C-alpha cells in the first residue's frame, strides 16, 4: 500500500480504536490474524495502537475452515490474557467458545473479520453513528426479548416463523468499551436465537452467503426449514453453503436454525463483505449452526450467516419492519 493509501485508512482505524473499543495507553492489544488477512490493514492497526500508547501483539494462525470454528489453543490462551482483542481475520471466530471465554476473562473484543478498505475510508460503514443508533438498537432488543413469536417475510419468497419465548433480544451496536464487551463494527444489528425445534417455513437468500461465496449472490438460494432444521438447500449457488456444512463433517447440528436478525447500519450495503452486508439497514439475516453466543443450546462446529434483502418482520403478529423500513411508535420513543 502506498503512503497515501495508508493515510486514507488510518483515520477509520483510529476511529474504531477510540470510539468502538476505547483503547487506553499501556493496554495489551492482541491482533488476531490468519493466513488470509490483509497485511496492510493489520499493519495500520498495529501502527495506530502503538501511536495511542498501547502495546500491539500480532498472532497469525491458519485460516479456519468454516465461520465460527475454534481457534488454536495457543490463540485462545492469548485472547484471555489481553485487554483488547482485535479479530482481524479473513474467517469469523467470534461465535467460538474461545471468544466467549476471552470476554468472560475481561477482554474487550472487536470482530473485524474481512474488514474492507472501503469500510475504513471516510463515509464508509465504520463511520456510522454507533452511539446515536445504540438507544434504538437497545429498545428493539427489548421488543424482541418480550415477544413469543417471530416471523420473517420477503418479496423474494421468504416466510419463516419461530418461537422466541424465553429468549433474550441481542443488540450489537458496534461498541465494546466496557470490560468483557463484544462488538463487530461496522455491524449494527438486533436479533435473537429461535427456540430449538420451533422454526418452520422457507428462506430465500437473495443477498449474500457470508464468508462462504465471493461477493453478492447472483441467484437466490432457497432453504426449507422444518421443526428447527434446514431440510432442503437449493439453487445454483447453494453449493457454497452445502460445502461449508460438508467441511463440518456434515454434522447434523449445522442444520439448526440458529439466528434471526436485522441490520441497522445506514451506511452499510450488501457488498459481499461480511460485517457490512449483515449490518446494512433494511436487510435481515439468518444463520445455521452454532447458537451458543446467541443464548441457545446448540454447540455446532460453525455459524453460517445468510443475508436477505428488504426484510419484513412481525413479532407476535405486530409489524416491526416493513420492507426494510422500521415502523411503530417504539422507534421514536
mmCIF file of C-alpha atoms in Angstrom:
data_model
loop_
_atom_site.group_PDB
_atom_site.id
_atom_site.type_symbol
_atom_site.label_atom_id
_atom_site.label_comp_id
_atom_site.label_asym_id
_atom_site.label_seq_id
_atom_site.Cartn_x
_atom_site.Cartn_y
_atom_site.Cartn_z
ATOM 1 C CA UNK A 1 0.000 0.000 0.000
ATOM 2 C CA UNK A 2 1.272 3.495 -0.791
ATOM 3 C CA UNK A 3 1.808 6.086 1.906
ATOM 4 C CA UNK A 4 -1.256 7.979 0.683
ATOM 5 C CA UNK A 5 -3.355 4.788 0.855
ATOM 6 C CA UNK A 6 -2.213 4.117 4.407
ATOM 7 C CA UNK A 7 -3.195 7.640 5.435
ATOM 8 C CA UNK A 8 -6.598 7.138 3.817
ATOM 9 C CA UNK A 9 -7.484 4.193 6.073
ATOM 10 C CA UNK A 10 -5.748 5.162 9.327
ATOM 11 C CA UNK A 11 -8.484 7.644 10.239
ATOM 12 C CA UNK A 12 -11.005 4.800 10.124
ATOM 13 C CA UNK A 13 -8.672 2.560 12.108
ATOM 14 C CA UNK A 14 -8.224 5.243 14.758
ATOM 15 C CA UNK A 15 -11.975 5.729 14.959
ATOM 16 C CA UNK A 16 -12.514 2.021 15.651
ATOM 17 C CA UNK A 17 -9.884 2.065 18.393
ATOM 18 C CA UNK A 18 -11.017 5.313 20.020
ATOM 19 C CA UNK A 19 -14.805 5.113 19.625
ATOM 20 C CA UNK A 20 -15.594 1.403 19.484
ATOM 21 C CA UNK A 21 -13.152 -0.138 21.954
ATOM 22 C CA UNK A 22 -11.799 2.919 23.860
ATOM 23 C CA UNK A 23 -8.169 1.805 23.702
ATOM 24 C CA UNK A 24 -6.093 3.253 26.546
ATOM 25 C CA UNK A 25 -2.327 3.744 26.974
ATOM 26 C CA UNK A 26 -0.342 0.731 28.239
ATOM 27 C CA UNK A 27 -3.120 -1.730 27.429
ATOM 28 C CA UNK A 28 -2.278 -5.097 25.877
ATOM 29 C CA UNK A 29 -3.818 -5.226 22.408
ATOM 30 C CA UNK A 30 -3.872 -8.633 20.710
ATOM 31 C CA UNK A 31 -4.269 -8.549 16.933
ATOM 32 C CA UNK A 32 -5.535 -11.994 15.904
ATOM 33 C CA UNK A 33 -4.894 -12.604 12.202
ATOM 34 C CA UNK A 34 -4.840 -15.533 9.816
ATOM 35 C CA UNK A 35 -3.198 -16.517 6.566
ATOM 36 C CA UNK A 36 -5.916 -14.710 4.594
ATOM 37 C CA UNK A 37 -5.732 -11.380 6.458
ATOM 38 C CA UNK A 38 -4.968 -8.097 4.671
ATOM 39 C CA UNK A 39 -1.408 -7.404 5.841
ATOM 40 C CA UNK A 40 -1.693 -3.667 5.180
ATOM 41 C CA UNK A 41 -4.801 -3.320 7.337
ATOM 42 C CA UNK A 42 -3.114 -5.327 10.102
ATOM 43 C CA UNK A 43 -0.064 -3.029 9.844
ATOM 44 C CA UNK A 44 -2.281 0.051 10.062
ATOM 45 C CA UNK A 45 -3.915 -1.237 13.263
ATOM 46 C CA UNK A 46 -0.540 -2.074 14.815
ATOM 47 C CA UNK A 47 0.734 1.405 13.940
ATOM 48 C CA UNK A 48 -2.226 3.258 15.478
ATOM 49 C CA UNK A 49 -2.302 1.004 18.566
ATOM 50 C CA UNK A 50 1.330 1.912 19.183
ATOM 51 C CA UNK A 51 0.720 5.618 18.496
ATOM 52 C CA UNK A 52 -2.045 5.537 21.130
ATOM 53 C CA UNK A 53 0.422 4.282 23.726
ATOM 54 C CA UNK A 54 -0.684 0.657 23.902
ATOM 55 C CA UNK A 55 1.292 -2.472 23.072
ATOM 56 C CA UNK A 56 0.302 -4.365 19.897
ATOM 57 C CA UNK A 57 0.952 -8.102 19.753
ATOM 58 C CA UNK A 58 0.224 -9.847 16.450
ATOM 59 C CA UNK A 59 -0.594 -13.555 16.289
ATOM 60 C CA UNK A 60 -1.084 -15.405 13.000
ATOM 61 C CA UNK A 61 -2.989 -18.685 12.639
ATOM 62 C CA UNK A 62 -4.085 -20.819 9.724
ATOM 63 C CA UNK A 63 -7.381 -19.663 8.251
ATOM 64 C CA UNK A 64 -10.208 -21.556 9.941
ATOM 65 C CA UNK A 65 -12.124 -23.945 7.637
ATOM 66 C CA UNK A 66 -15.620 -22.594 8.442
ATOM 67 C CA UNK A 67 -17.121 -19.494 10.078
ATOM 68 C CA UNK A 68 -17.434 -19.910 13.834
ATOM 69 C CA UNK A 69 -14.732 -22.565 14.165
ATOM 70 C CA UNK A 70 -12.489 -22.595 17.231
ATOM 71 C CA UNK A 71 -9.016 -21.021 17.013
ATOM 72 C CA UNK A 72 -5.945 -22.998 18.131
ATOM 73 C CA UNK A 73 -5.482 -23.336 21.892
ATOM 74 C CA UNK A 74 -2.446 -21.023 21.841
ATOM 75 C CA UNK A 75 -4.591 -18.278 20.342
ATOM 76 C CA UNK A 76 -7.377 -18.904 22.857
ATOM 77 C CA UNK A 77 -4.940 -18.565 25.773
ATOM 78 C CA UNK A 78 -3.500 -15.322 24.380
ATOM 79 C CA UNK A 79 -7.005 -13.896 23.918
ATOM 80 C CA UNK A 80 -7.809 -14.457 27.605
ATOM 81 C CA UNK A 81 -4.637 -12.590 28.631
ATOM 82 C CA UNK A 82 -5.319 -9.466 26.539
ATOM 83 C CA UNK A 83 -7.051 -6.227 27.486
ATOM 84 C CA UNK A 84 -8.483 -5.902 23.984
ATOM 85 C CA UNK A 85 -8.703 -8.426 21.152
ATOM 86 C CA UNK A 86 -8.959 -7.314 17.528
ATOM 87 C CA UNK A 87 -10.178 -10.156 15.304
ATOM 88 C CA UNK A 88 -8.535 -9.060 12.029
ATOM 89 C CA UNK A 89 -9.099 -12.382 10.316
ATOM 90 C CA UNK A 90 -10.439 -13.494 6.953
ATOM 91 C CA UNK A 91 -12.643 -16.095 8.664
ATOM 92 C CA UNK A 92 -15.028 -15.487 11.566
ATOM 93 C CA UNK A 93 -14.217 -16.930 15.022
ATOM 94 C CA UNK A 94 -16.354 -14.551 17.090
ATOM 95 C CA UNK A 95 -19.011 -17.131 17.996
ATOM 96 C CA UNK A 96 -16.397 -19.578 19.308
ATOM 97 C CA UNK A 97 -16.034 -20.759 22.894
ATOM 98 C CA UNK A 98 -12.584 -19.135 22.885
ATOM 99 C CA UNK A 99 -14.126 -15.731 22.231
ATOM 100 C CA UNK A 100 -16.770 -16.232 24.920
ATOM 101 C CA UNK A 101 -14.078 -17.214 27.434
ATOM 102 C CA UNK A 102 -11.912 -14.218 26.497
ATOM 103 C CA UNK A 103 -14.805 -11.850 27.200
ATOM 104 C CA UNK A 104 -15.566 -13.626 30.480
ATOM 105 C CA UNK A 105 -11.931 -13.024 31.428
ATOM 106 C CA UNK A 106 -12.489 -9.300 30.833
ATOM 107 C CA UNK A 107 -11.172 -8.737 27.309
ATOM 108 C CA UNK A 108 -12.899 -6.100 25.186
ATOM 109 C CA UNK A 109 -13.399 -7.827 21.855
ATOM 110 C CA UNK A 110 -13.876 -6.413 18.349
ATOM 111 C CA UNK A 111 -14.738 -8.739 15.482
ATOM 112 C CA UNK A 112 -13.240 -7.092 12.385
ATOM 113 C CA UNK A 113 -13.351 -10.101 10.093
ATOM 114 C CA UNK A 114 -12.938 -9.418 6.376
ATOM 115 C CA UNK A 115 -12.727 -5.687 7.091
ATOM 116 C CA UNK A 116 -12.508 -3.888 3.754
ATOM 117 C CA UNK A 117 -10.508 -0.785 2.942
ATOM 118 C CA UNK A 118 -13.691 0.843 1.601
ATOM 119 C CA UNK A 119 -15.251 0.343 5.064
ATOM 120 C CA UNK A 120 -12.428 2.398 6.614
ATOM 121 C CA UNK A 121 -12.477 5.348 4.228
ATOM 122 C CA UNK A 122 -14.369 8.401 5.480
ATOM 123 C CA UNK A 123 -18.050 7.854 4.769
ATOM 124 C CA UNK A 124 -17.612 4.067 4.869
ATOM 125 C CA UNK A 125 -19.610 1.771 7.116
ATOM 126 C CA UNK A 126 -17.327 2.169 10.175
ATOM 127 C CA UNK A 127 -18.210 5.875 10.252
ATOM 128 C CA UNK A 128 -21.800 5.179 11.328
ATOM 129 C CA UNK A 129 -23.034 6.982 14.450
ATOM 130 C CA UNK A 130 -22.728 3.979 16.783
ATOM 131 C CA UNK A 131 -23.596 5.964 19.915
ATOM 132 C CA UNK A 132 -26.559 7.616 18.206
ATOM 133 C CA UNK A 133 -28.031 4.318 16.994
ATOM 134 C CA UNK A 134 -27.402 2.476 20.271
ATOM 135 C CA UNK A 135 -30.640 3.595 22.061
ATOM 136 C CA UNK A 136 -32.767 2.464 19.114
ATOM 137 C CA UNK A 137 -30.993 -0.905 18.951
ATOM 138 C CA UNK A 138 -31.440 -1.442 22.687
ATOM 139 C CA UNK A 139 -35.166 -0.598 22.520
ATOM 140 C CA UNK A 140 -35.560 -3.010 19.630
ATOM 141 C CA UNK A 141 -33.632 -5.682 21.541
ATOM 142 C CA UNK A 142 -36.094 -5.267 24.411
ATOM 143 C CA UNK A 143 -39.027 -5.620 21.995
ATOM 144 C CA UNK A 144 -37.532 -8.835 20.600
ATOM 145 C CA UNK A 145 -36.952 -10.187 24.118
ATOM 146 C CA UNK A 146 -40.562 -9.612 25.197
ATOM 147 C CA UNK A 147 -42.070 -11.359 22.160
ATOM 148 C CA UNK A 148 -43.088 -15.001 21.934
ATOM 149 C CA UNK A 149 -43.029 -15.488 18.161
ATOM 150 C CA UNK A 150 -41.131 -14.022 15.238
ATOM 151 C CA UNK A 151 -41.863 -14.080 11.519
ATOM 152 C CA UNK A 152 -39.566 -13.082 8.626
ATOM 153 C CA UNK A 153 -41.111 -12.315 5.215
ATOM 154 C CA UNK A 154 -39.591 -11.010 1.967
ATOM 155 C CA UNK A 155 -40.956 -10.351 -1.509
ATOM 156 C CA UNK A 156 -38.371 -12.855 -2.803
ATOM 157 C CA UNK A 157 -40.308 -15.639 -1.099
ATOM 158 C CA UNK A 158 -39.087 -15.912 2.491
ATOM 159 C CA UNK A 159 -41.772 -16.817 5.035
ATOM 160 C CA UNK A 160 -40.265 -18.185 8.260
ATOM 161 C CA UNK A 161 -41.867 -18.383 11.697
ATOM 162 C CA UNK A 162 -40.348 -19.482 15.025
ATOM 163 C CA UNK A 163 -40.881 -19.341 18.776
ATOM 164 C CA UNK A 164 -38.597 -16.952 20.663
ATOM 165 C CA UNK A 165 -40.347 -17.301 24.013
ATOM 166 C CA UNK A 166 -37.846 -17.017 26.862
ATOM 167 C CA UNK A 167 -35.004 -15.869 24.615
ATOM 168 C CA UNK A 168 -33.277 -12.511 25.034
ATOM 169 C CA UNK A 169 -33.059 -9.943 22.249
ATOM 170 C CA UNK A 170 -29.423 -9.379 21.284
ATOM 171 C CA UNK A 171 -28.436 -5.879 20.177
ATOM 172 C CA UNK A 172 -24.940 -5.487 18.727
ATOM 173 C CA UNK A 173 -24.152 -1.791 18.472
ATOM 174 C CA UNK A 174 -20.512 -1.724 17.389
ATOM 175 C CA UNK A 175 -19.282 -0.652 20.837
ATOM 176 C CA UNK A 176 -17.172 -2.700 23.279
ATOM 177 C CA UNK A 177 -15.922 -0.084 25.713
ATOM 178 C CA UNK A 178 -16.750 -1.930 28.929
ATOM 179 C CA UNK A 179 -14.840 -4.863 30.423
ATOM 180 C CA UNK A 180 -15.898 -8.049 28.668
ATOM 181 C CA UNK A 181 -17.614 -6.122 25.888
ATOM 182 C CA UNK A 182 -18.191 -7.638 22.446
ATOM 183 C CA UNK A 183 -18.859 -5.819 19.179
ATOM 184 C CA UNK A 184 -18.373 -6.272 15.444
ATOM 185 C CA UNK A 185 -18.204 -2.837 13.769
ATOM 186 C CA UNK A 186 -19.415 -1.874 11.222
ATOM 187 C CA UNK A 187 -22.093 -4.367 12.223
ATOM 188 C CA UNK A 188 -25.078 -2.827 13.972
ATOM 189 C CA UNK A 189 -27.822 -5.410 14.321
ATOM 190 C CA UNK A 190 -30.527 -6.752 16.582
ATOM 191 C CA UNK A 191 -31.683 -10.325 16.643
ATOM 192 C CA UNK A 192 -32.491 -13.423 18.578
ATOM 193 C CA UNK A 193 -31.946 -17.183 18.606
ATOM 194 C CA UNK A 194 -35.187 -19.094 17.957
ATOM 195 C CA UNK A 195 -36.108 -21.842 20.381
ATOM 196 C CA UNK A 196 -34.651 -25.085 19.075
ATOM 197 C CA UNK A 197 -37.070 -27.192 17.056
ATOM 198 C CA UNK A 198 -39.679 -24.453 16.533
ATOM 199 C CA UNK A 199 -38.737 -22.740 13.255
ATOM 200 C CA UNK A 200 -40.751 -23.619 10.150
ATOM 201 C CA UNK A 201 -41.029 -22.156 6.673
ATOM 202 C CA UNK A 202 -38.982 -21.078 3.678
ATOM 203 C CA UNK A 203 -35.940 -18.810 3.472
ATOM 204 C CA UNK A 204 -34.922 -17.229 0.157
ATOM 205 C CA UNK A 205 -31.381 -15.872 0.492
ATOM 206 C CA UNK A 206 -31.082 -13.103 -2.110
ATOM 207 C CA UNK A 207 -28.261 -11.042 -0.567
ATOM 208 C CA UNK A 208 -25.115 -12.939 0.347
ATOM 209 C CA UNK A 209 -23.763 -16.126 1.909
ATOM 210 C CA UNK A 210 -21.300 -14.527 4.286
ATOM 211 C CA UNK A 211 -17.740 -15.872 4.241
ATOM 212 C CA UNK A 212 -18.949 -18.697 2.014
ATOM 213 C CA UNK A 213 -19.287 -17.215 -1.501
ATOM 214 C CA UNK A 214 -17.457 -14.306 -3.084
ATOM 215 C CA UNK A 215 -19.436 -11.101 -3.374
ATOM 216 C CA UNK A 216 -23.200 -10.748 -3.724
ATOM 217 C CA UNK A 217 -25.327 -13.701 -4.782
ATOM 218 C CA UNK A 218 -26.206 -13.726 -8.477
ATOM 219 C CA UNK A 219 -29.133 -16.092 -7.935
ATOM 220 C CA UNK A 220 -31.133 -16.836 -4.761
ATOM 221 C CA UNK A 221 -30.609 -19.850 -2.535
ATOM 222 C CA UNK A 222 -33.780 -21.460 -1.171
ATOM 223 C CA UNK A 223 -33.729 -23.139 2.260
ATOM 224 C CA UNK A 224 -36.701 -25.093 3.629
ATOM 225 C CA UNK A 225 -36.856 -25.308 7.436
ATOM 226 C CA UNK A 226 -38.909 -27.879 9.325
ATOM 227 C CA UNK A 227 -39.035 -28.149 13.111
ATOM 228 C CA UNK A 228 -35.936 -26.003 13.522
ATOM 229 C CA UNK A 229 -33.748 -27.750 10.942
ATOM 230 C CA UNK A 230 -32.869 -26.941 7.345
ATOM 231 C CA UNK A 231 -34.178 -29.954 5.395
ATOM 232 C CA UNK A 232 -33.535 -28.635 1.883
ATOM 233 C CA UNK A 233 -30.979 -26.229 0.369
ATOM 234 C CA UNK A 234 -31.455 -25.496 -3.342
ATOM 235 C CA UNK A 235 -30.257 -23.098 -6.025
ATOM 236 C CA UNK A 236 -27.320 -22.702 -8.407
ATOM 237 C CA UNK A 237 -25.205 -21.126 -5.650
ATOM 238 C CA UNK A 238 -26.368 -23.435 -2.869
ATOM 239 C CA UNK A 239 -23.101 -25.351 -3.248
ATOM 240 C CA UNK A 240 -21.266 -22.667 -1.209
ATOM 241 C CA UNK A 241 -23.478 -23.227 1.836
ATOM 242 C CA UNK A 242 -23.507 -27.001 1.427
ATOM 243 C CA UNK A 243 -19.725 -27.066 1.096
ATOM 244 C CA UNK A 244 -19.330 -25.313 4.444
ATOM 245 C CA UNK A 245 -21.636 -27.856 6.075
ATOM 246 C CA UNK A 246 -19.629 -30.648 4.433
ATOM 247 C CA UNK A 247 -16.430 -29.202 5.938
ATOM 248 C CA UNK A 248 -18.054 -29.708 9.323
ATOM 249 C CA UNK A 249 -18.290 -33.448 8.548
ATOM 250 C CA UNK A 250 -21.963 -32.880 7.743
ATOM 251 C CA UNK A 251 -22.587 -32.535 11.485
ATOM 252 C CA UNK A 252 -26.405 -32.586 11.883
ATOM 253 C CA UNK A 253 -26.184 -29.647 14.314
ATOM 254 C CA UNK A 254 -25.114 -27.451 11.377
ATOM 255 C CA UNK A 255 -28.685 -27.601 10.052
ATOM 256 C CA UNK A 256 -30.019 -25.875 13.183
ATOM 257 C CA UNK A 257 -31.763 -22.518 12.578
ATOM 258 C CA UNK A 258 -29.534 -20.543 14.938
ATOM 259 C CA UNK A 259 -30.325 -16.841 14.498
ATOM 260 C CA UNK A 260 -32.806 -14.334 13.063
ATOM 261 C CA UNK A 261 -31.522 -10.739 12.985
ATOM 262 C CA UNK A 262 -31.950 -7.389 11.216
ATOM 263 C CA UNK A 263 -29.339 -4.820 10.162
ATOM 264 C CA UNK A 264 -29.397 -1.214 11.390
ATOM 265 C CA UNK A 265 -26.324 0.477 9.865
ATOM 266 C CA UNK A 266 -27.481 3.238 7.465
ATOM 267 C CA UNK A 267 -24.026 3.392 5.850
ATOM 268 C CA UNK A 268 -23.947 -0.349 5.168
ATOM 269 C CA UNK A 269 -24.713 -2.064 1.881
ATOM 270 C CA UNK A 270 -24.876 -5.645 0.655
ATOM 271 C CA UNK A 271 -21.327 -5.659 -0.638
ATOM 272 C CA UNK A 272 -20.192 -9.218 -0.073
ATOM 273 C CA UNK A 273 -18.053 -8.048 2.863
ATOM 274 C CA UNK A 274 -19.419 -9.956 5.830
ATOM 275 C CA UNK A 275 -19.899 -7.391 8.595
ATOM 276 C CA UNK A 276 -21.093 -4.623 6.302
ATOM 277 C CA UNK A 277 -23.543 -6.872 4.444
ATOM 278 C CA UNK A 278 -25.294 -8.235 7.537
ATOM 279 C CA UNK A 279 -25.338 -4.738 9.073
ATOM 280 C CA UNK A 280 -26.986 -2.956 6.146
ATOM 281 C CA UNK A 281 -30.175 -1.157 7.137
ATOM 282 C CA UNK A 282 -33.190 -2.849 5.569
ATOM 283 C CA UNK A 283 -31.683 -6.333 5.466
ATOM 284 C CA UNK A 284 -32.262 -9.354 7.632
ATOM 285 C CA UNK A 285 -30.111 -12.400 8.129
ATOM 286 C CA UNK A 286 -30.498 -15.917 9.389
ATOM 287 C CA UNK A 287 -27.796 -18.320 10.472
ATOM 288 C CA UNK A 288 -27.421 -22.073 10.572
ATOM 289 C CA UNK A 289 -25.379 -23.963 13.143
ATOM 290 C CA UNK A 290 -23.982 -22.799 16.478
ATOM 291 C CA UNK A 291 -26.229 -20.580 18.625
ATOM 292 C CA UNK A 292 -24.396 -20.638 21.982
ATOM 293 C CA UNK A 293 -23.313 -16.984 21.695
ATOM 294 C CA UNK A 294 -26.934 -16.052 20.950
ATOM 295 C CA UNK A 295 -28.486 -17.679 24.014
ATOM 296 C CA UNK A 296 -29.164 -21.093 22.512
ATOM 297 C CA UNK A 297 -28.050 -24.647 23.296
ATOM 298 C CA UNK A 298 -26.615 -25.973 20.020
ATOM 299 C CA UNK A 299 -22.829 -26.343 20.109
ATOM 300 C CA UNK A 300 -22.300 -26.870 16.367
ATOM 301 C CA UNK A 301 -18.807 -26.508 14.845
ATOM 302 C CA UNK A 302 -19.731 -23.456 12.739
ATOM 303 C CA UNK A 303 -22.079 -20.485 12.343
ATOM 304 C CA UNK A 304 -23.223 -19.690 8.777
ATOM 305 C CA UNK A 305 -24.899 -16.308 8.110
ATOM 306 C CA UNK A 306 -27.164 -15.688 5.115
ATOM 307 C CA UNK A 307 -28.401 -12.180 4.154
ATOM 308 C CA UNK A 308 -31.935 -11.380 2.959
ATOM 309 C CA UNK A 309 -32.893 -8.094 1.299
ATOM 310 C CA UNK A 310 -35.909 -5.873 2.106
ATOM 311 C CA UNK A 311 -36.941 -7.716 5.241
ATOM 312 C CA UNK A 312 -40.393 -7.578 6.835
ATOM 313 C CA UNK A 313 -40.583 -8.645 10.488
ATOM 314 C CA UNK A 314 -43.532 -9.468 12.728
ATOM 315 C CA UNK A 315 -43.242 -10.026 16.488
ATOM 316 C CA UNK A 316 -46.377 -11.640 17.923
ATOM 317 C CA UNK A 317 -48.189 -10.558 14.716
ATOM 318 C CA UNK A 318 -47.175 -6.911 15.275
ATOM 319 C CA UNK A 319 -45.403 -5.354 12.282
ATOM 320 C CA UNK A 320 -41.940 -4.141 13.344
ATOM 321 C CA UNK A 321 -40.143 -3.797 9.992
ATOM 322 C CA UNK A 322 -41.937 -3.343 6.674
ATOM 323 C CA UNK A 323 -39.924 -3.910 3.515
ATOM 324 C CA UNK A 324 -36.732 -2.859 5.269
ATOM 325 C CA UNK A 325 -38.229 0.192 6.985
ATOM 326 C CA UNK A 326 -38.639 0.326 10.772
ATOM 327 C CA UNK A 327 -42.202 1.052 11.862
ATOM 328 C CA UNK A 328 -44.017 1.505 15.176
ATOM 329 C CA UNK A 329 -44.196 4.063 17.959
ATOM 330 C CA UNK A 330 -41.299 2.453 19.814
ATOM 331 C CA UNK A 331 -38.948 3.632 17.026
ATOM 332 C CA UNK A 332 -39.455 7.269 18.071
ATOM 333 C CA UNK A 333 -39.692 6.777 21.839
#
